[in-house]
Structures are given as structure tokens and as C-alpha cells.
Amino acid sequence: MSGAWWINRIGRWRPGPVSRQRFRRSVVERSPDHGYIERDTDHQGKIHRLHAKENNMTSQTASTRLRIPLTAGLLAFLFFSVNAALADDHDDEHAEVDVAMATINGCEDDGIVGSALLHESASSEGIKQVEVYMLVRGLTDGDHAVHIHETAACEPCTAAGGHHDPGPHGKSTPDAPDFNHPFHMGDLINLNVEDGIGEMRTATNRITLSAGRLSIFDEDGSAFIIHTEKDTYCDHEDELEGGCAGGPRDACGIIRPMN
């Protein structure tokens, strides 16, 4: 079977006289990875890899479909790699939680899915800060309130309770603001959604992953709640009415320690 036949089969290309002369001197072989290689007999050692047009199109389509999961996976991998490197420098007996993740699902809409990554670090003075990265798809476009709620439960989403607020004067009520809002320990910035994709990056020193009074890993754990509307950060008594903190719950994700 001639090399020119394979080139025509792959790329729908019709060789001219010069090309025919060249390919009569070429040998086309099937490579172990199922591509095709042309070995030029006039120049030993020179190999040209010819990829099938259909394979290229399939690869591009798959890449587009997997872009969001791969992005989240890559970020998680980077965080875990850094965390693993840092962990090597500490005694295992004194290791504390400094990385956590949450898988986010819609409260009623199965089309809402996402993930969140949390990473704790400390300043030279010992002040702890938690970085939060969240990626979600399936929500309506616009801003959505995001809070860490006081119970690690999502079935139903109301089981997550009120906003995480364990401080000495903590007070929280499910789906209704109180005098601490927007200063609950679990209050975060809004998640902005465009074209069905929502991404949030923020940092807070109101919570910790490690043990302590502000830890989100208390006896009953914690969960993310994403609301239907945006948080208006109502902080005056005449604004403290239902809905100003985001209203109904669209999605929930239990936060789990990763180390």
C-alpha cells in the first residue's frame, strides 16, 4: 500500500507530480501510539509524524469539554503539591489541617456542580489566613452570596444551619441576617457567574482550618452554601430583613479536611 494512499486517506490531499515523485521514495509505517510516520529513505533518521485529521478534531472537542474539570483539578494538584512539600518539613505528630476541599452540588438542580479548595497559612507573627478558591458551573449569571455554614450537612440544604460564627458573641439564624451580618466568621464575598461559570478567589482571617475557636472543623463541621441572590452586606438594623444575605439556597458543599 503506497504512502500517497495513506496521506490521501488522512488529509484528503491530492499530490501533484512533484509530491508523487517524493512519496514514491517514502515508506509509511504505523507507529505504536496509533499515529502514522513517514520515514524518508533519502535522509536516514528524519521522521515526520502525520496525525489523522479526524483524531485532531476529536482531541480538540474533548479538550473543550474537559477544560473546566481540568482547571479545577490542576489547581488542586498545585495546592496539594505545595502542601506536601511543606509537610515534609514538619514532624507528623504536630501536623494540623491546612488544606480542605468541598464538592458542591445543587440543592434541587442537578446541573449545578463545582468544587472549592481552602488553604491555611500563617504570618511570621502567627496570624492565620485561609485562601478560598471556588469554581462552579450551572448557576444563573450574576452575583451569588457565598457563606460557610455551621453544620456539615447538605441533605436537605437547610440542614447546614446558619452562618458559621463561633466567636464569643456568635449568633446565627438560618436564611435570615442578624446583628452580626456581614461580620459572621463564615461570611465571604459574592461569587460572580458569567456564561454559567462562577469563579471566586478570596482570603479571610475570620476562620481557621487548624484547631482553635474559629476552626470550621468543630464537632459538627461546616459546609459552603451558595445562595440564589447576591449578598448586599446589610449591616444596619433597618436592613436586617430576609433576603439581604442572598435568599434561598442554590447549592451546598460539605468541607472536608485533606490532611
Coordinates of C-alpha atoms in Angstrom, one line a residue:
M1 CA 0.0 0.0 0.0
S2 CA 1.6 3.3 -1.1
G3 CA 2.5 6.2 1.2
A4 CA 0.5 8.5 -1.1
W5 CA -2.7 6.5 -0.4
W6 CA -2.3 7.0 3.4
I7 CA -1.8 10.7 3.0
N8 CA -4.9 11.0 0.9
R9 CA -6.9 8.9 3.4
I10 CA -5.8 11.1 6.3
G11 CA -5.8 14.6 5.0
R12 CA -7.9 14.3 1.8
W13 CA -4.9 15.7 0.0
R14 CA -4.2 15.1 -3.7
P15 CA -0.5 15.1 -4.5
G16 CA 0.9 16.8 -7.6
P17 CA 3.6 15.4 -9.8
V18 CA 6.4 16.6 -7.6
S19 CA 4.7 15.2 -4.5
R20 CA 4.1 11.8 -6.2
Q21 CA 7.8 11.6 -7.0
R22 CA 8.7 12.3 -3.4
F23 CA 6.3 9.8 -1.9
R24 CA 7.4 7.0 -4.2
R25 CA 10.7 7.2 -2.2
S26 CA 9.0 7.2 1.2
V27 CA 7.8 4.4 3.5
V28 CA 4.8 5.0 5.7
E29 CA 4.5 2.9 8.8
R30 CA 2.0 2.6 11.7
S31 CA 3.6 3.8 14.9
P32 CA 3.0 2.1 18.4
D33 CA 0.8 5.1 19.5
H34 CA -1.5 4.6 16.5
G35 CA -0.3 7.6 14.6
Y36 CA 1.5 7.4 11.2
I37 CA 5.1 8.2 10.5
E38 CA 6.8 8.8 7.2
R39 CA 10.4 7.6 7.0
D40 CA 12.3 9.4 4.3
T41 CA 14.6 6.9 2.6
D42 CA 16.7 9.7 1.1
H43 CA 17.5 11.2 4.6
Q44 CA 18.1 8.5 7.1
G45 CA 16.9 9.3 10.7
K46 CA 14.5 12.0 9.6
I47 CA 11.0 11.1 10.8
H48 CA 7.8 13.1 10.1
R49 CA 4.7 12.4 12.3
L50 CA 1.5 12.7 10.4
H51 CA -1.6 13.0 12.6
A52 CA -5.0 12.0 11.3
K53 CA -7.4 14.9 10.7
E54 CA -10.2 13.1 12.5
N55 CA -8.0 12.5 15.6
N56 CA -7.1 16.2 15.8
M57 CA -10.8 17.2 15.6
T58 CA -11.8 14.7 18.3
S59 CA -8.9 15.8 20.5
Q60 CA -9.9 19.5 20.3
T61 CA -13.6 18.7 21.1
A62 CA -12.6 16.6 24.2
S63 CA -10.2 19.4 25.3
T64 CA -13.0 21.9 25.2
R65 CA -15.4 19.7 27.2
L66 CA -12.8 18.9 29.9
R67 CA -11.5 22.5 30.3
I68 CA -13.4 23.3 33.5
P69 CA -12.7 20.0 35.3
L70 CA -9.1 20.0 34.3
T71 CA -8.7 23.6 35.6
A72 CA -10.1 22.7 38.9
G73 CA -8.0 19.5 39.0
L74 CA -4.8 21.3 38.1
L75 CA -5.3 24.0 40.8
A76 CA -6.0 21.2 43.4
F77 CA -2.9 19.4 42.3
L78 CA -0.7 22.5 42.7
F79 CA -2.1 23.2 46.1
F80 CA -1.6 19.6 47.2
S81 CA 1.9 19.5 45.8
V82 CA 2.9 22.7 47.7
N83 CA 1.3 21.4 50.9
A84 CA 3.1 18.0 50.6
A85 CA 6.4 19.8 50.2
L86 CA 5.7 21.9 53.3
A87 CA 4.6 18.9 55.3
D88 CA 7.9 17.2 54.8
D89 CA 9.5 19.9 56.9
H90 CA 7.2 19.3 59.9
D91 CA 7.0 16.5 62.4
D92 CA 4.0 14.3 61.7
E93 CA 3.0 14.4 65.4
H94 CA 2.4 18.1 65.2
A95 CA 0.7 18.2 61.8
E96 CA -2.5 20.2 61.6
V97 CA -5.1 20.6 58.9
D98 CA -4.1 23.3 56.4
V99 CA -5.8 22.1 53.2
A100 CA -9.5 21.3 52.7
M101 CA -11.9 20.7 49.9
A102 CA -15.6 20.7 49.2
T103 CA -17.6 19.1 46.4
I104 CA -20.5 21.4 45.5
N105 CA -23.9 20.2 44.2
G106 CA -27.2 21.9 43.6
C107 CA -29.8 21.8 46.3
E108 CA -32.5 20.9 43.7
D109 CA -30.8 21.4 40.4
D110 CA -28.5 18.5 39.4
G111 CA -26.9 20.7 36.8
I112 CA -25.2 22.8 39.4
V113 CA -21.8 21.3 40.2
G114 CA -18.4 22.6 41.4
S115 CA -15.6 22.4 43.9
A116 CA -13.8 24.5 46.4
L117 CA -10.3 24.5 47.8
L118 CA -9.2 26.0 51.1
H119 CA -5.5 26.5 52.1
E120 CA -4.4 27.9 55.5
S121 CA -1.1 29.7 56.1
A122 CA 0.3 31.8 58.9
S123 CA 2.3 35.0 59.0
S124 CA 5.6 35.3 60.9
E125 CA 3.5 36.7 63.8
G126 CA 1.3 33.6 63.8
I127 CA -1.8 35.2 62.3
K128 CA -3.6 32.6 60.3
Q129 CA -5.2 33.2 56.9
V130 CA -7.3 30.9 54.8
E131 CA -7.3 31.3 51.0
V132 CA -10.5 30.1 49.3
Y133 CA -10.9 29.2 45.6
M134 CA -14.2 28.1 44.2
L135 CA -15.3 27.1 40.7
V136 CA -18.9 26.3 40.0
R137 CA -21.0 25.8 36.8
G138 CA -24.7 25.7 36.3
L139 CA -25.8 28.8 38.3
T140 CA -27.6 31.7 36.8
D141 CA -25.5 34.6 35.6
G142 CA -24.9 37.4 38.2
D143 CA -23.6 37.6 41.8
H144 CA -24.5 34.9 44.3
A145 CA -23.9 35.1 48.1
V146 CA -21.5 32.5 49.5
H147 CA -21.2 31.7 53.2
I148 CA -19.6 29.0 55.3
H149 CA -22.5 27.5 57.3
E150 CA -22.3 25.9 60.8
T151 CA -23.1 22.3 60.1
A152 CA -21.5 19.7 57.7
A153 CA -24.8 18.6 56.1
C154 CA -26.4 19.2 52.7
E155 CA -29.4 16.9 52.6
P156 CA -31.5 18.9 52.6
C157 CA -29.5 22.1 52.2
T158 CA -31.3 23.7 55.1
A159 CA -29.5 21.1 57.3
A160 CA -26.4 23.2 57.0
G161 CA -27.9 25.6 59.6
G162 CA -26.9 29.3 59.9
H163 CA -23.7 31.1 59.1
H164 CA -20.6 29.8 60.8
D165 CA -20.0 32.2 63.7
P166 CA -18.3 30.5 66.7
G167 CA -16.9 33.7 68.3
P168 CA -17.7 34.7 71.9
H169 CA -20.7 36.7 70.8
G170 CA -21.7 34.4 67.8
K171 CA -25.3 34.3 66.8
S172 CA -26.7 33.0 63.6
T173 CA -30.2 32.2 62.2
P174 CA -30.8 30.1 59.1
D175 CA -31.7 32.2 56.0
A176 CA -32.1 35.4 58.0
P177 CA -29.5 38.0 58.9
D178 CA -28.9 39.1 62.4
F179 CA -26.8 41.8 64.1
N180 CA -23.5 40.1 63.2
H181 CA -24.1 40.1 59.5
P182 CA -22.0 40.7 57.4
F183 CA -19.4 40.0 60.1
H184 CA -20.1 36.4 60.8
M185 CA -16.9 34.4 60.7
G186 CA -18.3 32.5 57.7
D187 CA -19.3 35.4 55.6
L188 CA -17.5 35.6 52.3
I189 CA -17.6 37.7 49.1
N190 CA -20.1 37.1 46.3
L191 CA -19.5 34.5 43.6
N192 CA -19.7 36.1 40.1
V193 CA -21.2 33.9 37.4
E194 CA -20.7 34.6 33.7
D195 CA -22.0 32.3 30.9
G196 CA -22.9 29.7 33.5
I197 CA -19.4 29.6 35.1
G198 CA -18.7 31.1 38.5
E199 CA -15.2 31.6 40.0
M200 CA -14.2 33.1 43.3
R201 CA -10.8 33.8 44.9
T202 CA -10.6 35.4 48.3
A203 CA -8.8 35.2 51.6
T204 CA -10.1 35.5 55.1
N205 CA -8.7 35.6 58.7
R206 CA -12.1 35.0 60.3
I207 CA -11.8 31.2 60.1
T208 CA -9.1 28.6 60.5
L209 CA -8.7 25.0 59.3
S210 CA -6.5 24.1 62.2
A211 CA -7.7 23.7 65.7
G212 CA -8.9 26.7 67.6
R213 CA -12.0 28.8 68.5
L214 CA -12.5 29.9 64.8
S215 CA -12.0 26.4 63.3
I216 CA -14.6 25.3 60.8
F217 CA -13.8 21.7 61.8
D218 CA -15.6 21.7 65.1
E219 CA -17.8 18.9 66.4
D220 CA -20.4 19.1 63.6
G221 CA -18.2 20.5 60.8
S222 CA -19.1 23.1 58.2
A223 CA -20.4 23.5 54.7
F224 CA -20.5 26.0 51.9
I225 CA -23.9 27.4 50.9
I226 CA -24.3 29.3 47.6
H227 CA -27.5 31.4 47.5
T228 CA -29.8 32.5 44.7
E229 CA -29.2 36.2 45.1
K230 CA -26.2 38.3 46.0
D231 CA -25.3 39.4 49.5
T232 CA -25.9 43.1 49.9
Y233 CA -23.8 43.1 53.2
C234 CA -26.7 44.6 55.1
D235 CA -25.3 45.9 58.4
H236 CA -27.9 48.3 59.7
E237 CA -30.9 47.4 61.8
D238 CA -33.4 48.7 59.3
E239 CA -31.8 46.5 56.6
L240 CA -31.9 43.2 58.6
E241 CA -34.7 41.5 56.6
G242 CA -34.9 38.2 54.9
G243 CA -33.1 38.0 51.6
C244 CA -30.4 40.7 52.1
A245 CA -27.9 37.9 52.7
G246 CA -28.7 36.0 49.5
G247 CA -32.1 34.5 50.0
P248 CA -32.9 30.8 49.0
R249 CA -30.1 28.2 48.8
D250 CA -29.0 27.1 45.4
A251 CA -26.0 24.8 46.2
C252 CA -24.2 23.2 49.1
G253 CA -20.8 21.5 49.7
I254 CA -19.5 19.8 52.8
I255 CA -16.0 21.0 53.7
R256 CA -13.6 18.1 54.3
P257 CA -10.0 18.1 55.6
M258 CA -7.4 16.8 53.2
N259 CA -4.5 16.1 55.7

